[in-house]
């Protein structure tokens, strides 16, 4: 999708995303330090938008490979998060609304190679404040 077209969509429609809640064998969470808005400079879970004609599982595997250069088994979707940010990814005053489906996995041998979206990564004892994970109800 062209950048200008995406900017217009972000201003008026919620964006469907996948987020990766990855842990190591000690139960610590893998977080990345974001380079771009929203949440520029913050530690957050890796993830991003789903492309048209891409399944959620394909999007999660793509984000895992693109952002971290990892290939591990993922489970999900296991829950979701909904975000409302005042700052959009392009500096728009319209804000940013995203709905992210959560995929989980365990990183056993972390040989992480970041793409240009993040400046650092690490394992942390808790998920970031504001990451409001909601589970699915199973009947």
JSON list of C-alpha atoms in Angstrom, two decimals:
[
{"chain": "A", "resi": 1, "resn": "UNK", "atom": "CA", "xyz": [0.00, 0.00, 0.00]},
{"chain": "A", "resi": 2, "resn": "UNK", "atom": "CA", "xyz": [1.29, 3.44, -0.88]},
{"chain": "A", "resi": 3, "resn": "UNK", "atom": "CA", "xyz": [2.44, 5.55, 2.08]},
{"chain": "A", "resi": 4, "resn": "UNK", "atom": "CA", "xyz": [0.01, 8.40, 1.34]},
{"chain": "A", "resi": 5, "resn": "UNK", "atom": "CA", "xyz": [-2.90, 5.97, 1.06]},
{"chain": "A", "resi": 6, "resn": "UNK", "atom": "CA", "xyz": [-1.95, 4.32, 4.36]},
{"chain": "A", "resi": 7, "resn": "UNK", "atom": "CA", "xyz": [-1.76, 7.74, 6.07]},
{"chain": "A", "resi": 8, "resn": "UNK", "atom": "CA", "xyz": [-5.33, 8.44, 5.02]},
{"chain": "A", "resi": 9, "resn": "UNK", "atom": "CA", "xyz": [-6.53, 5.04, 6.23]},
{"chain": "A", "resi": 10, "resn": "UNK", "atom": "CA", "xyz": [-4.82, 5.40, 9.64]},
{"chain": "A", "resi": 11, "resn": "UNK", "atom": "CA", "xyz": [-6.62, 8.70, 10.20]},
{"chain": "A", "resi": 12, "resn": "UNK", "atom": "CA", "xyz": [-10.11, 7.18, 9.82]},
{"chain": "A", "resi": 13, "resn": "UNK", "atom": "CA", "xyz": [-10.03, 3.40, 10.41]},
{"chain": "A", "resi": 14, "resn": "UNK", "atom": "CA", "xyz": [-8.69, 1.11, 13.16]},
{"chain": "A", "resi": 15, "resn": "UNK", "atom": "CA", "xyz": [-5.67, -0.89, 11.98]},
{"chain": "A", "resi": 16, "resn": "UNK", "atom": "CA", "xyz": [-5.56, -4.68, 12.38]},
{"chain": "A", "resi": 17, "resn": "UNK", "atom": "CA", "xyz": [-2.24, -5.85, 13.83]},
{"chain": "A", "resi": 18, "resn": "UNK", "atom": "CA", "xyz": [-0.51, -8.83, 15.37]},
{"chain": "A", "resi": 19, "resn": "UNK", "atom": "CA", "xyz": [1.64, -8.46, 18.48]},
{"chain": "A", "resi": 20, "resn": "UNK", "atom": "CA", "xyz": [4.19, -11.00, 19.68]},
{"chain": "A", "resi": 21, "resn": "UNK", "atom": "CA", "xyz": [4.38, -11.79, 23.40]},
{"chain": "A", "resi": 22, "resn": "UNK", "atom": "CA", "xyz": [7.62, -13.77, 23.50]},
{"chain": "A", "resi": 23, "resn": "UNK", "atom": "CA", "xyz": [9.24, -15.14, 26.63]},
{"chain": "A", "resi": 24, "resn": "UNK", "atom": "CA", "xyz": [12.51, -16.85, 27.43]},
{"chain": "A", "resi": 25, "resn": "UNK", "atom": "CA", "xyz": [12.81, -19.99, 29.54]},
{"chain": "A", "resi": 26, "resn": "UNK", "atom": "CA", "xyz": [12.85, -17.82, 32.72]},
{"chain": "A", "resi": 27, "resn": "UNK", "atom": "CA", "xyz": [9.46, -16.26, 31.89]},
{"chain": "A", "resi": 28, "resn": "UNK", "atom": "CA", "xyz": [10.93, -12.86, 30.98]},
{"chain": "A", "resi": 29, "resn": "UNK", "atom": "CA", "xyz": [9.39, -10.91, 28.09]},
{"chain": "A", "resi": 30, "resn": "UNK", "atom": "CA", "xyz": [11.26, -9.94, 24.94]},
{"chain": "A", "resi": 31, "resn": "UNK", "atom": "CA", "xyz": [10.72, -6.22, 24.31]},
{"chain": "A", "resi": 32, "resn": "UNK", "atom": "CA", "xyz": [12.08, -3.89, 21.65]},
{"chain": "A", "resi": 33, "resn": "UNK", "atom": "CA", "xyz": [12.81, -0.17, 21.95]},
{"chain": "A", "resi": 34, "resn": "UNK", "atom": "CA", "xyz": [10.69, 1.57, 19.29]},
{"chain": "A", "resi": 35, "resn": "UNK", "atom": "CA", "xyz": [12.23, 4.07, 16.86]},
{"chain": "A", "resi": 36, "resn": "UNK", "atom": "CA", "xyz": [8.93, 5.27, 15.39]},
{"chain": "A", "resi": 37, "resn": "UNK", "atom": "CA", "xyz": [5.67, 6.77, 16.66]},
{"chain": "A", "resi": 38, "resn": "UNK", "atom": "CA", "xyz": [3.45, 5.85, 18.28]},
{"chain": "A", "resi": 39, "resn": "UNK", "atom": "CA", "xyz": [5.46, 5.02, 21.42]},
{"chain": "A", "resi": 40, "resn": "UNK", "atom": "CA", "xyz": [8.74, 6.24, 19.95]},
{"chain": "A", "resi": 41, "resn": "UNK", "atom": "CA", "xyz": [11.54, 5.52, 22.44]},
{"chain": "A", "resi": 42, "resn": "UNK", "atom": "CA", "xyz": [9.39, 3.17, 24.53]},
{"chain": "A", "resi": 43, "resn": "UNK", "atom": "CA", "xyz": [9.97, -0.50, 25.24]},
{"chain": "A", "resi": 44, "resn": "UNK", "atom": "CA", "xyz": [7.18, -2.53, 23.64]},
{"chain": "A", "resi": 45, "resn": "UNK", "atom": "CA", "xyz": [6.35, -5.93, 22.20]},
{"chain": "A", "resi": 46, "resn": "UNK", "atom": "CA", "xyz": [7.27, -6.56, 18.57]},
{"chain": "A", "resi": 47, "resn": "UNK", "atom": "CA", "xyz": [4.49, -6.65, 16.00]},
{"chain": "A", "resi": 48, "resn": "UNK", "atom": "CA", "xyz": [2.71, -4.74, 13.31]},
{"chain": "A", "resi": 49, "resn": "UNK", "atom": "CA", "xyz": [-0.09, -4.59, 10.82]},
{"chain": "A", "resi": 50, "resn": "UNK", "atom": "CA", "xyz": [-1.67, -7.42, 8.89]},
{"chain": "A", "resi": 51, "resn": "UNK", "atom": "CA", "xyz": [-1.57, -7.16, 5.09]},
{"chain": "A", "resi": 52, "resn": "UNK", "atom": "CA", "xyz": [-4.54, -7.83, 2.82]},
{"chain": "A", "resi": 53, "resn": "UNK", "atom": "CA", "xyz": [-4.81, -11.54, 1.85]},
{"chain": "A", "resi": 54, "resn": "UNK", "atom": "CA", "xyz": [-2.45, -12.48, 4.71]},
{"chain": "A", "resi": 55, "resn": "UNK", "atom": "CA", "xyz": [-3.66, -14.76, 7.49]},
{"chain": "A", "resi": 56, "resn": "UNK", "atom": "CA", "xyz": [-3.06, -13.73, 11.09]},
{"chain": "A", "resi": 57, "resn": "UNK", "atom": "CA", "xyz": [-0.57, -16.60, 11.52]},
{"chain": "A", "resi": 58, "resn": "UNK", "atom": "CA", "xyz": [1.29, -15.55, 8.36]},
{"chain": "A", "resi": 59, "resn": "UNK", "atom": "CA", "xyz": [1.47, -11.95, 9.60]},
{"chain": "A", "resi": 60, "resn": "UNK", "atom": "CA", "xyz": [2.80, -13.07, 12.99]},
{"chain": "A", "resi": 61, "resn": "UNK", "atom": "CA", "xyz": [5.48, -15.25, 11.39]},
{"chain": "A", "resi": 62, "resn": "UNK", "atom": "CA", "xyz": [6.41, -12.41, 9.02]},
{"chain": "A", "resi": 63, "resn": "UNK", "atom": "CA", "xyz": [6.75, -9.87, 11.85]},
{"chain": "A", "resi": 64, "resn": "UNK", "atom": "CA", "xyz": [8.84, -12.36, 13.86]},
{"chain": "A", "resi": 65, "resn": "UNK", "atom": "CA", "xyz": [11.23, -12.80, 10.93]},
{"chain": "A", "resi": 66, "resn": "UNK", "atom": "CA", "xyz": [11.29, -9.15, 9.76]},
{"chain": "A", "resi": 67, "resn": "UNK", "atom": "CA", "xyz": [11.66, -7.43, 13.11]},
{"chain": "A", "resi": 68, "resn": "UNK", "atom": "CA", "xyz": [13.75, -9.97, 15.03]},
{"chain": "A", "resi": 69, "resn": "UNK", "atom": "CA", "xyz": [15.16, -12.43, 12.45]},
{"chain": "A", "resi": 70, "resn": "UNK", "atom": "CA", "xyz": [13.72, -15.28, 14.52]},
{"chain": "A", "resi": 71, "resn": "UNK", "atom": "CA", "xyz": [11.95, -18.43, 13.44]},
{"chain": "A", "resi": 72, "resn": "UNK", "atom": "CA", "xyz": [10.17, -20.12, 16.35]},
{"chain": "A", "resi": 73, "resn": "UNK", "atom": "CA", "xyz": [6.84, -21.87, 16.82]},
{"chain": "A", "resi": 74, "resn": "UNK", "atom": "CA", "xyz": [4.07, -19.42, 17.68]},
{"chain": "A", "resi": 75, "resn": "UNK", "atom": "CA", "xyz": [0.73, -20.08, 19.33]},
{"chain": "A", "resi": 76, "resn": "UNK", "atom": "CA", "xyz": [-2.26, -17.95, 18.71]},
{"chain": "A", "resi": 77, "resn": "UNK", "atom": "CA", "xyz": [-4.12, -15.90, 18.52]},
{"chain": "A", "resi": 78, "resn": "UNK", "atom": "CA", "xyz": [-4.37, -16.24, 22.29]},
{"chain": "A", "resi": 79, "resn": "UNK", "atom": "CA", "xyz": [-5.82, -12.83, 23.16]},
{"chain": "A", "resi": 80, "resn": "UNK", "atom": "CA", "xyz": [-5.99, -9.26, 21.99]},
{"chain": "A", "resi": 81, "resn": "UNK", "atom": "CA", "xyz": [-5.13, -5.66, 22.83]},
{"chain": "A", "resi": 82, "resn": "UNK", "atom": "CA", "xyz": [-6.78, -2.48, 21.69]},
{"chain": "A", "resi": 83, "resn": "UNK", "atom": "CA", "xyz": [-4.78, 0.74, 21.51]},
{"chain": "A", "resi": 84, "resn": "UNK", "atom": "CA", "xyz": [-5.80, 4.38, 21.29]},
{"chain": "A", "resi": 85, "resn": "UNK", "atom": "CA", "xyz": [-2.85, 6.72, 20.88]},
{"chain": "A", "resi": 86, "resn": "UNK", "atom": "CA", "xyz": [-3.07, 10.51, 20.56]},
{"chain": "A", "resi": 87, "resn": "UNK", "atom": "CA", "xyz": [-0.02, 10.43, 18.30]},
{"chain": "A", "resi": 88, "resn": "UNK", "atom": "CA", "xyz": [-0.29, 8.64, 14.98]},
{"chain": "A", "resi": 89, "resn": "UNK", "atom": "CA", "xyz": [2.57, 6.98, 13.11]},
{"chain": "A", "resi": 90, "resn": "UNK", "atom": "CA", "xyz": [2.79, 9.92, 10.69]},
{"chain": "A", "resi": 91, "resn": "UNK", "atom": "CA", "xyz": [2.42, 12.76, 13.20]},
{"chain": "A", "resi": 92, "resn": "UNK", "atom": "CA", "xyz": [-1.25, 13.24, 12.42]},
{"chain": "A", "resi": 93, "resn": "UNK", "atom": "CA", "xyz": [-3.55, 14.91, 14.95]},
{"chain": "A", "resi": 94, "resn": "UNK", "atom": "CA", "xyz": [-6.19, 12.24, 14.21]},
{"chain": "A", "resi": 95, "resn": "UNK", "atom": "CA", "xyz": [-4.42, 9.77, 16.52]},
{"chain": "A", "resi": 96, "resn": "UNK", "atom": "CA", "xyz": [-4.05, 6.05, 16.03]},
{"chain": "A", "resi": 97, "resn": "UNK", "atom": "CA", "xyz": [-6.43, 3.20, 16.82]},
{"chain": "A", "resi": 98, "resn": "UNK", "atom": "CA", "xyz": [-5.19, -0.38, 16.49]},
{"chain": "A", "resi": 99, "resn": "UNK", "atom": "CA", "xyz": [-6.55, -3.79, 17.38]},
{"chain": "A", "resi": 100, "resn": "UNK", "atom": "CA", "xyz": [-3.82, -6.39, 17.83]},
{"chain": "A", "resi": 101, "resn": "UNK", "atom": "CA", "xyz": [-4.28, -10.14, 18.04]},
{"chain": "A", "resi": 102, "resn": "UNK", "atom": "CA", "xyz": [-1.66, -11.70, 20.30]},
{"chain": "A", "resi": 103, "resn": "UNK", "atom": "CA", "xyz": [0.62, -14.57, 19.37]},
{"chain": "A", "resi": 104, "resn": "UNK", "atom": "CA", "xyz": [2.91, -16.16, 21.97]},
{"chain": "A", "resi": 105, "resn": "UNK", "atom": "CA", "xyz": [6.09, -18.18, 21.85]},
{"chain": "A", "resi": 106, "resn": "UNK", "atom": "CA", "xyz": [9.25, -19.11, 23.73]},
{"chain": "A", "resi": 107, "resn": "UNK", "atom": "CA", "xyz": [12.67, -17.93, 22.59]},
{"chain": "A", "resi": 108, "resn": "UNK", "atom": "CA", "xyz": [15.25, -20.51, 23.63]},
{"chain": "A", "resi": 109, "resn": "UNK", "atom": "CA", "xyz": [18.38, -19.28, 21.80]},
{"chain": "A", "resi": 110, "resn": "UNK", "atom": "CA", "xyz": [17.99, -15.54, 21.31]},
{"chain": "A", "resi": 111, "resn": "UNK", "atom": "CA", "xyz": [20.04, -14.61, 18.26]},
{"chain": "A", "resi": 112, "resn": "UNK", "atom": "CA", "xyz": [18.05, -11.45, 17.59]},
{"chain": "A", "resi": 113, "resn": "UNK", "atom": "CA", "xyz": [18.90, -9.25, 14.63]},
{"chain": "A", "resi": 114, "resn": "UNK", "atom": "CA", "xyz": [16.73, -6.11, 14.64]},
{"chain": "A", "resi": 115, "resn": "UNK", "atom": "CA", "xyz": [15.36, -4.37, 11.58]},
{"chain": "A", "resi": 116, "resn": "UNK", "atom": "CA", "xyz": [15.25, -0.57, 11.30]},
{"chain": "A", "resi": 117, "resn": "UNK", "atom": "CA", "xyz": [12.09, -0.19, 13.42]},
{"chain": "A", "resi": 118, "resn": "UNK", "atom": "CA", "xyz": [13.79, -0.80, 16.77]},
{"chain": "A", "resi": 119, "resn": "UNK", "atom": "CA", "xyz": [17.02, 0.44, 18.35]},
{"chain": "A", "resi": 120, "resn": "UNK", "atom": "CA", "xyz": [17.50, -2.20, 21.06]},
{"chain": "A", "resi": 121, "resn": "UNK", "atom": "CA", "xyz": [15.99, -5.33, 22.56]},
{"chain": "A", "resi": 122, "resn": "UNK", "atom": "CA", "xyz": [16.10, -7.21, 25.84]},
{"chain": "A", "resi": 123, "resn": "UNK", "atom": "CA", "xyz": [14.27, -9.49, 28.22]},
{"chain": "A", "resi": 124, "resn": "UNK", "atom": "CA", "xyz": [12.23, -7.88, 31.00]},
{"chain": "A", "resi": 125, "resn": "UNK", "atom": "CA", "xyz": [10.31, -9.23, 34.03]},
{"chain": "A", "resi": 126, "resn": "UNK", "atom": "CA", "xyz": [6.99, -7.63, 33.01]},
{"chain": "A", "resi": 127, "resn": "UNK", "atom": "CA", "xyz": [5.11, -6.42, 29.97]},
{"chain": "A", "resi": 128, "resn": "UNK", "atom": "CA", "xyz": [5.13, -2.63, 29.49]},
{"chain": "A", "resi": 129, "resn": "UNK", "atom": "CA", "xyz": [2.60, -0.43, 31.26]},
{"chain": "A", "resi": 130, "resn": "UNK", "atom": "CA", "xyz": [-0.26, 0.27, 28.89]},
{"chain": "A", "resi": 131, "resn": "UNK", "atom": "CA", "xyz": [-0.07, -3.15, 27.27]},
{"chain": "A", "resi": 132, "resn": "UNK", "atom": "CA", "xyz": [-3.53, -4.33, 28.31]},
{"chain": "A", "resi": 133, "resn": "UNK", "atom": "CA", "xyz": [-3.70, -7.93, 27.24]},
{"chain": "A", "resi": 134, "resn": "UNK", "atom": "CA", "xyz": [-7.21, -9.36, 27.13]},
{"chain": "A", "resi": 135, "resn": "UNK", "atom": "CA", "xyz": [-7.86, -13.07, 26.81]},
{"chain": "A", "resi": 136, "resn": "UNK", "atom": "CA", "xyz": [-10.43, -14.84, 24.74]},
{"chain": "A", "resi": 137, "resn": "UNK", "atom": "CA", "xyz": [-13.39, -16.43, 26.47]},
{"chain": "A", "resi": 138, "resn": "UNK", "atom": "CA", "xyz": [-13.62, -20.15, 25.79]},
{"chain": "A", "resi": 139, "resn": "UNK", "atom": "CA", "xyz": [-17.02, -21.73, 26.38]}
]
